[in-house]
mmCIF file of C-alpha atoms in Angstrom:
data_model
loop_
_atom_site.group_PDB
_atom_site.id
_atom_site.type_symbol
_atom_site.label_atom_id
_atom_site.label_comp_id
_atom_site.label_asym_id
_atom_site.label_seq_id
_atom_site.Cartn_x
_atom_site.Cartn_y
_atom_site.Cartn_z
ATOM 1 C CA UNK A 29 63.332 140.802 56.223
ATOM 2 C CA UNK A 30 65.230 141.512 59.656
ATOM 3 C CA UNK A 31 69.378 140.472 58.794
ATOM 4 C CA UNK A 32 71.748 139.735 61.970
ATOM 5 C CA UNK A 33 74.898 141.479 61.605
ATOM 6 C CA UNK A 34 77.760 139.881 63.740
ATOM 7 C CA UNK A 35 81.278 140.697 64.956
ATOM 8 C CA UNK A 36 82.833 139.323 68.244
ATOM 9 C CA UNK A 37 84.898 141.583 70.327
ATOM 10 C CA UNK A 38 83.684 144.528 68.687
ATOM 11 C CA UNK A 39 85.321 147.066 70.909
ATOM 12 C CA UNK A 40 88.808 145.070 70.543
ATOM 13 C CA UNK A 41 87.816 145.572 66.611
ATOM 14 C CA UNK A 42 86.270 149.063 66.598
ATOM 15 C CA UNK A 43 89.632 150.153 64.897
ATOM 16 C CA UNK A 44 90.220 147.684 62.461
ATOM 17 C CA UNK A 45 88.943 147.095 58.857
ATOM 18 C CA UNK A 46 86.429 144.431 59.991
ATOM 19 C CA UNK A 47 85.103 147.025 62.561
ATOM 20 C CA UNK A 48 84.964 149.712 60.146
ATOM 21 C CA UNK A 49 83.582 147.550 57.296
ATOM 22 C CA UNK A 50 81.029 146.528 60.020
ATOM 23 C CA UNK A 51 80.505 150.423 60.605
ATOM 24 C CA UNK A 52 80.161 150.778 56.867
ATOM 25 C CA UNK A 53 77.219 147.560 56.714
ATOM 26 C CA UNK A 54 75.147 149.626 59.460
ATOM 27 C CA UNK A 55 75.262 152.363 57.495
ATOM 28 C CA UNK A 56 74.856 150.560 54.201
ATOM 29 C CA UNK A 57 71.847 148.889 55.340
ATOM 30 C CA UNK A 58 70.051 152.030 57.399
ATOM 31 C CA UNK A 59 70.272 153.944 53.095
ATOM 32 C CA UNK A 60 68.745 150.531 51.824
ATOM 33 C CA UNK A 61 66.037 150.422 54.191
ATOM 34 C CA UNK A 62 66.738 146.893 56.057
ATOM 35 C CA UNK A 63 65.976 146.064 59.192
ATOM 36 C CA UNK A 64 69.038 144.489 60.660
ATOM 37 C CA UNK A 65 69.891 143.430 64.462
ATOM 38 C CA UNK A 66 73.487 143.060 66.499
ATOM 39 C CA UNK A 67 71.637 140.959 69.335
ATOM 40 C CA UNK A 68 72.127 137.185 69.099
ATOM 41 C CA UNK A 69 69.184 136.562 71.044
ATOM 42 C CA UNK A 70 67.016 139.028 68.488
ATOM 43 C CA UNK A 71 64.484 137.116 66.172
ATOM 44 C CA UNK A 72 66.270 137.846 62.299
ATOM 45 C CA UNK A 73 65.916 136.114 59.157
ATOM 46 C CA UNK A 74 69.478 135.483 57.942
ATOM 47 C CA UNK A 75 72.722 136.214 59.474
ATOM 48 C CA UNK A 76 76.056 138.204 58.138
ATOM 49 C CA UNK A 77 79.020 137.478 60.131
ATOM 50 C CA UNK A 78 82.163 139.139 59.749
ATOM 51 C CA UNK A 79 84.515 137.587 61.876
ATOM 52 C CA UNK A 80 85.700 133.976 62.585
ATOM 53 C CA UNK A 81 86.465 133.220 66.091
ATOM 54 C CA UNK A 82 84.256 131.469 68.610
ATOM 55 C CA UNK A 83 81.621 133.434 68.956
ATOM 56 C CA UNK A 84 80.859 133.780 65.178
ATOM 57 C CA UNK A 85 81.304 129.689 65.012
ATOM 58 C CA UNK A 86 78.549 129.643 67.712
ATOM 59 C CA UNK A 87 76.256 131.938 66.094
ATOM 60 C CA UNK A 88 76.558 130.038 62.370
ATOM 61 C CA UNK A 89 75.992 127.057 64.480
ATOM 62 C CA UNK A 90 72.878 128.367 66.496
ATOM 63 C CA UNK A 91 71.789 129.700 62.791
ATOM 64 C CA UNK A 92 72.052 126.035 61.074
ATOM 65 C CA UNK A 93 69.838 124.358 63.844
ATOM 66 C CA UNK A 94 66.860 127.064 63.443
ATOM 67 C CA UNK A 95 66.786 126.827 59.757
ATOM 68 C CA UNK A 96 68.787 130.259 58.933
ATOM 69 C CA UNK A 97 70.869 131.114 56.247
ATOM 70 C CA UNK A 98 73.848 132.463 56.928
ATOM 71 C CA UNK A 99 76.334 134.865 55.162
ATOM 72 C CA UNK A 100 79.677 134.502 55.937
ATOM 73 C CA UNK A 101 81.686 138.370 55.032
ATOM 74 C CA UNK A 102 85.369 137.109 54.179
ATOM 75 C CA UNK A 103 87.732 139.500 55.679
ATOM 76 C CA UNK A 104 90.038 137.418 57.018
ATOM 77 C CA UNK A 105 92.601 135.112 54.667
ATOM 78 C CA UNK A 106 95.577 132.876 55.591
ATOM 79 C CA UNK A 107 97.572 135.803 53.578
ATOM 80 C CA UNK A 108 96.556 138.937 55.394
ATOM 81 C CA UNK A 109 97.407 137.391 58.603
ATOM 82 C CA UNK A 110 101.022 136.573 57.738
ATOM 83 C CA UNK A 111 103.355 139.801 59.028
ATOM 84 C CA UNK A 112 101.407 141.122 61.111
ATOM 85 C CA UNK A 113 101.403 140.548 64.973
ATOM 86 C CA UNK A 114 103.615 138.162 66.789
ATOM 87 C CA UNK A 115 103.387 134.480 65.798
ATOM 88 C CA UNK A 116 101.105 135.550 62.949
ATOM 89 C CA UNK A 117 103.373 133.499 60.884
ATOM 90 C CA UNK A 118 103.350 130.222 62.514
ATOM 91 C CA UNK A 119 99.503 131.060 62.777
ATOM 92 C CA UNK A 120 98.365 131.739 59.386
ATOM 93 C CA UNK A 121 99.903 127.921 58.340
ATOM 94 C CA UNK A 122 97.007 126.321 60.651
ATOM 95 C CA UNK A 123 94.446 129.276 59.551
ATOM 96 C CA UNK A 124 94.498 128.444 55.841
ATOM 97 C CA UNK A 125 92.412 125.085 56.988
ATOM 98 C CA UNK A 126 90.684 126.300 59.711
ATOM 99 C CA UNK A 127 89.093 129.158 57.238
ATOM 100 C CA UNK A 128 88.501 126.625 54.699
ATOM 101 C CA UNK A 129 86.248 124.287 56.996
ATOM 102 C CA UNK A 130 84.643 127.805 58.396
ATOM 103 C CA UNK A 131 83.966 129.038 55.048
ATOM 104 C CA UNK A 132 82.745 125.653 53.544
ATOM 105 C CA UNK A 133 79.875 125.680 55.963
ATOM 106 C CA UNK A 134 78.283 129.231 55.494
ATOM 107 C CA UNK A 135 75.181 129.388 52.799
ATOM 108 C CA UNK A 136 76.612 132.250 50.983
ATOM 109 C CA UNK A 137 79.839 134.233 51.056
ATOM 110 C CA UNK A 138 80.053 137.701 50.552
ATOM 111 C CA UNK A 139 84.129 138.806 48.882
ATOM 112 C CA UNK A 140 85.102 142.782 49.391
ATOM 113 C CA UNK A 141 86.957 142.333 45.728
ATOM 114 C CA UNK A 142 87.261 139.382 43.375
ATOM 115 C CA UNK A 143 91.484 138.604 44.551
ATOM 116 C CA UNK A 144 89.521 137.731 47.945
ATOM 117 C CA UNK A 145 87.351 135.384 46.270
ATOM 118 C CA UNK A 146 89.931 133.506 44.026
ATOM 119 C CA UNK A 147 92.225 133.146 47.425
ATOM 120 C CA UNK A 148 89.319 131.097 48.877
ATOM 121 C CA UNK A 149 88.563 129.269 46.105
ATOM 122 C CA UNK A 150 91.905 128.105 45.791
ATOM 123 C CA UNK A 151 91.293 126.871 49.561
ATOM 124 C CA UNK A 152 88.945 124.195 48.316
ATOM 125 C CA UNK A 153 85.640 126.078 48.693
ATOM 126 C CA UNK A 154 83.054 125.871 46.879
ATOM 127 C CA UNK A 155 79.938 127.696 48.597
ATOM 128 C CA UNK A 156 78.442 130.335 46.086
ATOM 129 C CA UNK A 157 79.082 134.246 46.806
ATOM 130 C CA UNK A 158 79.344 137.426 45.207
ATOM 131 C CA UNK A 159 81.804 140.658 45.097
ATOM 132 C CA UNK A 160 80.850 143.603 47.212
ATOM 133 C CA UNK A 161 83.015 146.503 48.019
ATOM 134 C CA UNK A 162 83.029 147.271 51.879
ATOM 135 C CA UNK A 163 82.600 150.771 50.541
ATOM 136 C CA UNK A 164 83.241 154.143 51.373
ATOM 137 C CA UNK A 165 80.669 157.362 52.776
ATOM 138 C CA UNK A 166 81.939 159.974 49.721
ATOM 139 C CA UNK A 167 80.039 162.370 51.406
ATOM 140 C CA UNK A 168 81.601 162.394 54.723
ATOM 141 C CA UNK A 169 85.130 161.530 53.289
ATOM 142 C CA UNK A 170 85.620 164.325 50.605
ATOM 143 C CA UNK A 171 87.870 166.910 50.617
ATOM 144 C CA UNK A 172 87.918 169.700 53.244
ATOM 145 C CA UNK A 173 90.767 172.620 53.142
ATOM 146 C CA UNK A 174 89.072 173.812 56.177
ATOM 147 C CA UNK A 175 90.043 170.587 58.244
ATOM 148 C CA UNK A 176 93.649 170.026 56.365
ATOM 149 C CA UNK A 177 94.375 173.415 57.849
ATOM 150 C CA UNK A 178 93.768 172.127 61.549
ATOM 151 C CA UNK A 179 94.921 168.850 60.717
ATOM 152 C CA UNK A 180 98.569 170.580 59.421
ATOM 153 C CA UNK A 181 98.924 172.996 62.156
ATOM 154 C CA UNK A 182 97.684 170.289 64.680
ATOM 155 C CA UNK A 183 100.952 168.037 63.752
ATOM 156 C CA UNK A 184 103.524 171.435 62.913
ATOM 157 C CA UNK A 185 103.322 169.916 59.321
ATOM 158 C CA UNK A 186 104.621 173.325 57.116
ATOM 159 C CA UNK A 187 106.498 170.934 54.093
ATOM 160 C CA UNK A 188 104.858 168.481 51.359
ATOM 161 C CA UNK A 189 102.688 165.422 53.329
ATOM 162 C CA UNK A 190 103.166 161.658 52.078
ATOM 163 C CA UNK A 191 100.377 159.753 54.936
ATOM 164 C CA UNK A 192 99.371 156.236 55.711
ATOM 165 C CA UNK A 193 96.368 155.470 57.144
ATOM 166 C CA UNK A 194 96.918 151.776 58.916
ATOM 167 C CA UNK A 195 97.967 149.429 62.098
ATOM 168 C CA UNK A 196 101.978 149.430 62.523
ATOM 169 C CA UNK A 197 102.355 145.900 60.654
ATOM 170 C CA UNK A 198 105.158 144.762 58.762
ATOM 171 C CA UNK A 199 102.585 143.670 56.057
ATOM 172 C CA UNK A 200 100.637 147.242 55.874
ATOM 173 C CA UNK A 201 105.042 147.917 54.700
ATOM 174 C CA UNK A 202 105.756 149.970 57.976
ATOM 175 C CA UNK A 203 109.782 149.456 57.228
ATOM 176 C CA UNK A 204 109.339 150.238 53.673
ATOM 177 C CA UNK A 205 107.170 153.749 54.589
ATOM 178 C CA UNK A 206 110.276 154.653 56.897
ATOM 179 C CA UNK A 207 112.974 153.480 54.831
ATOM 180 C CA UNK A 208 111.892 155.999 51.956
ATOM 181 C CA UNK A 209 111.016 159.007 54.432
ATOM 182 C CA UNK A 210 114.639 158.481 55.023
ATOM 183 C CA UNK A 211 115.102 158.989 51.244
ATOM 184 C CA UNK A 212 112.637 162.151 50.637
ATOM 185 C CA UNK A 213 113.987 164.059 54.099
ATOM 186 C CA UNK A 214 112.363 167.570 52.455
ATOM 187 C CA UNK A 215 109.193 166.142 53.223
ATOM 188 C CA UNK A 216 106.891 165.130 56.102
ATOM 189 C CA UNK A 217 105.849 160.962 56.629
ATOM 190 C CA UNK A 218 103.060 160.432 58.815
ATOM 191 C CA UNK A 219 101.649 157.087 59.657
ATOM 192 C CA UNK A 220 98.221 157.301 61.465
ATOM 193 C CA UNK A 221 97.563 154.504 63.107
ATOM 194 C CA UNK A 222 96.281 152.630 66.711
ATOM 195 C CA UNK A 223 100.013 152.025 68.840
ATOM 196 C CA UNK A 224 97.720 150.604 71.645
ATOM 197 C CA UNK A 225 98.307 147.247 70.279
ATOM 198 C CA UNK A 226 102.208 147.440 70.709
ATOM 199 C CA UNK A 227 102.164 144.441 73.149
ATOM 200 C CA UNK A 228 101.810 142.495 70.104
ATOM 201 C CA UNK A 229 104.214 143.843 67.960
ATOM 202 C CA UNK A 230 107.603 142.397 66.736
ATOM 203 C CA UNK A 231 110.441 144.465 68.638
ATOM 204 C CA UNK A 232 111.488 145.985 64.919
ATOM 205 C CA UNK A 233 108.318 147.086 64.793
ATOM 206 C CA UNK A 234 108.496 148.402 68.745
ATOM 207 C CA UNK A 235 111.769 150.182 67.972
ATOM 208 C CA UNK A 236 110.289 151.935 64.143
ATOM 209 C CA UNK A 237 107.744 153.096 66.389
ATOM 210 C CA UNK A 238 109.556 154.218 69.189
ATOM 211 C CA UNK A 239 112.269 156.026 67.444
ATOM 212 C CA UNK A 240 111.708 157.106 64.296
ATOM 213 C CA UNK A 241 113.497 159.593 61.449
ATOM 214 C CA UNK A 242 113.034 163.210 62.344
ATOM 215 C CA UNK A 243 110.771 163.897 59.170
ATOM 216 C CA UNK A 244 108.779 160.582 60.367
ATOM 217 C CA UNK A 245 105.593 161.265 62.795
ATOM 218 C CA UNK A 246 103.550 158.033 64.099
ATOM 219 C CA UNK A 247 100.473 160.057 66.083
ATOM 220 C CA UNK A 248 98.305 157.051 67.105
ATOM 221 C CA UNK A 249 94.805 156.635 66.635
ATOM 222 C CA UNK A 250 92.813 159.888 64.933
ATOM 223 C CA UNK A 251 88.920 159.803 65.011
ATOM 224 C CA UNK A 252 87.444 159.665 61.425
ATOM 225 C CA UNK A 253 86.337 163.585 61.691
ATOM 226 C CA UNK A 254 90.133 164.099 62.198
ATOM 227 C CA UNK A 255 91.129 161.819 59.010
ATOM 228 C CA UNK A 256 89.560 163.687 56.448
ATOM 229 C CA UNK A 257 91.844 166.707 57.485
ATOM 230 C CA UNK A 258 94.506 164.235 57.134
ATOM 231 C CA UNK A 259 93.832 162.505 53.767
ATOM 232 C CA UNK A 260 93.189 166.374 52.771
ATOM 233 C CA UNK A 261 95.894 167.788 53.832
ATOM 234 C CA UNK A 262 98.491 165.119 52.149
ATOM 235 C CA UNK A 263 100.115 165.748 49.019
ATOM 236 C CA UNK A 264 100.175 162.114 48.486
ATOM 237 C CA UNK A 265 98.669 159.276 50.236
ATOM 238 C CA UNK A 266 100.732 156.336 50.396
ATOM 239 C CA UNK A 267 100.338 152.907 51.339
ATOM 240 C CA UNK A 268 102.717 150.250 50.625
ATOM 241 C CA UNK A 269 100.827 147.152 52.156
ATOM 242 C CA UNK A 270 101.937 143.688 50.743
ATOM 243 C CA UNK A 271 98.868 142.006 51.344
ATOM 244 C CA UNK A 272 95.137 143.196 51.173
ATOM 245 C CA UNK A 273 91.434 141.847 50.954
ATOM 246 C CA UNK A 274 90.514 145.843 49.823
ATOM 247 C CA UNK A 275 91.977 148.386 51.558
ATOM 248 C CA UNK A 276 89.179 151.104 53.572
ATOM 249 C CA UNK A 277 92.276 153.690 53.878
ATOM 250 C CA UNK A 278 93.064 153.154 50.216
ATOM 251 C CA UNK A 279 89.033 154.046 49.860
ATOM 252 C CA UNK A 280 88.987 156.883 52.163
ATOM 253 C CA UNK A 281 91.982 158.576 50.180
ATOM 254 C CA UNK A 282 90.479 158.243 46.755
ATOM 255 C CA UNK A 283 87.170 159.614 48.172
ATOM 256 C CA UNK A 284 88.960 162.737 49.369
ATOM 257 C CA UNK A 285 90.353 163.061 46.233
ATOM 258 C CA UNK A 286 94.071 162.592 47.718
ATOM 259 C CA UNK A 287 96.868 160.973 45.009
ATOM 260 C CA UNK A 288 97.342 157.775 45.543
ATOM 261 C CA UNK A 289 100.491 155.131 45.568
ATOM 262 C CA UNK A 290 100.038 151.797 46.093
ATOM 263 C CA UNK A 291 102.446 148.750 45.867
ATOM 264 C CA UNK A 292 101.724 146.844 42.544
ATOM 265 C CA UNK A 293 99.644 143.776 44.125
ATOM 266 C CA UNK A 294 96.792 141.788 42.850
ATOM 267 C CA UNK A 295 94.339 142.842 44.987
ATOM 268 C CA UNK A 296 94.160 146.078 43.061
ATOM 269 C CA UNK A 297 94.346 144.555 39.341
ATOM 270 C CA UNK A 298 90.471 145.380 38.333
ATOM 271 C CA UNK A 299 89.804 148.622 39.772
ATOM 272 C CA UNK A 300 93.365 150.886 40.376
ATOM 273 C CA UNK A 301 94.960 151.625 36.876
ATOM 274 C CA UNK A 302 98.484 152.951 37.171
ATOM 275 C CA UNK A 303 98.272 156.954 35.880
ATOM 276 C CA UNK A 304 94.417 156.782 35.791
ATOM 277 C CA UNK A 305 93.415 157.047 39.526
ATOM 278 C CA UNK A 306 96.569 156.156 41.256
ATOM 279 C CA UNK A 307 100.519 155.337 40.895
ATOM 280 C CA UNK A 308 101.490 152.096 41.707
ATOM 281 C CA UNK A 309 105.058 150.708 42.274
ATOM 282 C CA UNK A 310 106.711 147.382 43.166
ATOM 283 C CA UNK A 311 110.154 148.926 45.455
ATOM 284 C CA UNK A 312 111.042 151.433 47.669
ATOM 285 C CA UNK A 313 113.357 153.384 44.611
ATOM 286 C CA UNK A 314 110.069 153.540 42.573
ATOM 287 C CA UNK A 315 108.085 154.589 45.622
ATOM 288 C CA UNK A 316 110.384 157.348 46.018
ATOM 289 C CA UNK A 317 110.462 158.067 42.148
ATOM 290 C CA UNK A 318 106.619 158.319 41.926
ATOM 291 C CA UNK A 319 105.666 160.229 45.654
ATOM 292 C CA UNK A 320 108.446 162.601 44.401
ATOM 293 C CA UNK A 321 106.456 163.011 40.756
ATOM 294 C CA UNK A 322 103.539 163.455 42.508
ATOM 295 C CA UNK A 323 104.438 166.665 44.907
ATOM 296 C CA UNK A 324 106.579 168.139 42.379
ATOM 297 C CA UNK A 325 103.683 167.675 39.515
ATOM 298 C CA UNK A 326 100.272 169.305 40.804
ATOM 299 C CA UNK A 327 98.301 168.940 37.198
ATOM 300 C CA UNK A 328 99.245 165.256 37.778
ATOM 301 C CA UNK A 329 98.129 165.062 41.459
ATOM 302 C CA UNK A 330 94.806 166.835 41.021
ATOM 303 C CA UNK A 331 94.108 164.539 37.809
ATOM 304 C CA UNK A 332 94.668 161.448 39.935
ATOM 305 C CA UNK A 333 92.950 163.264 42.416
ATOM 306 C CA UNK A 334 89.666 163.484 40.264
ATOM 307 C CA UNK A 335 89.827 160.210 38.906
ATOM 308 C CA UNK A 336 90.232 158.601 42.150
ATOM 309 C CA UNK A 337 87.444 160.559 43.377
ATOM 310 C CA UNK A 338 85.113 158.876 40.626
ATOM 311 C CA UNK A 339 86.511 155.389 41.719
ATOM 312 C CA UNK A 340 84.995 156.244 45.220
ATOM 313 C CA UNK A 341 81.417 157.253 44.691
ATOM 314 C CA UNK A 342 80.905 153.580 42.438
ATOM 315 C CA UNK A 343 81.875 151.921 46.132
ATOM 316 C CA UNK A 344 79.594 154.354 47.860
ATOM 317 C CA UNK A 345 77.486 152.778 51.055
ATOM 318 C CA UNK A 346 74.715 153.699 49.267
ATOM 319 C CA UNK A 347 75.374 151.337 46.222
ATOM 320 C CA UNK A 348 76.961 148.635 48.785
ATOM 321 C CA UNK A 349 73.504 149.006 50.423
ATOM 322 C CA UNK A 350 71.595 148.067 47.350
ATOM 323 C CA UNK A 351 73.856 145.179 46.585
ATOM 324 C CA UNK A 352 73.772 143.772 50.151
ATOM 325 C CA UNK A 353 69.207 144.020 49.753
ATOM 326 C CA UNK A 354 69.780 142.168 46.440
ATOM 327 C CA UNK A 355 72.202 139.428 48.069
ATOM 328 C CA UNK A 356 69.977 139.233 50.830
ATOM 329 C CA UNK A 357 66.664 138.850 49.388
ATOM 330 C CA UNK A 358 68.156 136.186 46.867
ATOM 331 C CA UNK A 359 69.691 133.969 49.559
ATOM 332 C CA UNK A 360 66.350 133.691 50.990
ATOM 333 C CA UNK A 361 64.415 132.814 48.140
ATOM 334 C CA UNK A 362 67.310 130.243 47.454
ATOM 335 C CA UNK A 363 66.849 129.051 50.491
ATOM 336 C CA UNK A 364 63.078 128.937 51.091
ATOM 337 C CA UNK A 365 62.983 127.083 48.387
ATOM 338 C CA UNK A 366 65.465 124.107 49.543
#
């Protein structure tokens, strides 16, 4: 069994979550022991496809006429593209329908949590899939003191941390991460995060960006080596996105053991629990109220810290890689039999 895995424009996407959950699927795959391609024009048996432009229409196209099942990964939802670069609005009303018909024609679909799956279902489609984390390496992403040292003196950071890990969107809750630095002033913010995609920013965005609070630091893009100083070196990692199909920061935190506080959204129902492995909240006052708990409280931090660690190593590549061989091998028995 040889698999294709496909993503267009993967340099454009190297630093999103599709290229990272693409990243993850290598990685996933090379523990399980399956072959897999990223050439079109290689021989394979099925194809995963991660993305939904052109290119990926073209290859599920190519796939259909040779007889080849195909796996469509759904990352991308009407929702998750609303707030986020200019026109993304006006976009995502099309995109609903456009992902519906894309969707309705793969042989299998493959959700990163079971929210994802009940958004597409609600778009009308029926094709059967199956739940699969886009997981997390625990063993490269676990705490390091060494590399929070570096990563602190690196950035002048001598206070209590509170980090985000994400693109400057208005969904990932940019304004809301600024407006309660502006709140906690005793501490450090710091949202890491690619700014080479400010051309297609909103100018609130722009101007968060380019002039932000004193206790507010936006560095840019870190490499991942440089992100588990990061995520070890915060007192609290937190990340008040609006909209989410899983969240690889949100991953990468718990695996590092960092506290975590989330916005109270769906996506997170069936595996965060509020005081178990994370804090969540629903406005910026209980934000504040529960980052503030969190630095002043260590017994609570490092307990969160534990149990968040545990959530991690059930999403690790290693079991993703298992359950992408089991999906893999059934959709082409399914479909060898048809």
């Amino acid at each position: 069994m040889k698999v294709l895995l496909y993503a267009e424009a993967k340099k454009l996407l190297s630093r999103s979550g599709i290229g990272i959950a693409l990243k993850h699927q290598m990685e996933a795959l090379k523990r399980a022991k399956v072959d897999f391609t990223l050439d079109i024009d290689d021989e394979y048996d099925l194809a995963h496809i991660n993305t939904v432009g052109p290119g990926a229409r073209f290859v599920a196209s190519s796939c259909r006429s040779r007889n080849i099942p195909v796996i469509w990964h759904v990352h991308t939802t009407a929702e998750d593209i609303r707030n986020s670069f200019l026109f993304s609005n006006a976009y995502s009303k099309y995109a609903k329908f456009s992902l519906q018909r894309i969707y309705s024609k793969a042989s299998f679909l493959l959700f990163p949590t079971s929210y994802t799956e009940k958004i597409v279902r609600a778009y009308g489609v029926r094709v059967p899939g199956e739940v699969v984390s886009n997981g997390v390496d625990s063993q490269f992403f676990r705490r390091d003191e060494d590399r929070a040292k570096q990563f602190r003196k690196k950035l002048g950071l001598t206070g209590p941390v509170v980090l985000c890990v994400a693109l400057p969107f208005r969904r990932k809750g940019i304004h809301d991460f600024v407006e309660v630095a502006k709140k906690l002033k005793e501490y450090h913010f710091v949202w890491i995060g690619s700014k080479g995609i400010a051309s297609l920013l909103p100018r609130d965005v722009k101007k968060l960006l380019k002039d932000p609070p004193p206790n507010v630091l936006f560095p840019g893009f870190m490499p991942q080596e440089e992100l588990v100083g990061a995520y070890s070196a915060a007192d609290v990692f937190f990340f008040p996105s609006y909209e989410e199909n899983e969240g690889i920061a949100v991953l990468e935190a718990l695996s590092c053991e960092c506290a975590v506080v989330v916005r109270d959204i769906p996506v997170y129902e069936d595996w965060l629990q509020n005081g178990v492995n994370c804090l969540k909240a629903r406005s910026n006052e209980d934000f504040e109220t529960a980052i503030r708990r969190l630095v002043e409280d260590k017994d609570l931090s490092r307990n969160l810290g534990q149990e968040a660690r545990k959530t991690a190593l059930e999403r690790d590549l290693t079991v993703v890689g298992q359950k992408l061989k089991m999906v893999y091998e059934d959709v082409l028995r399914e479909w060898r039999k048809s």
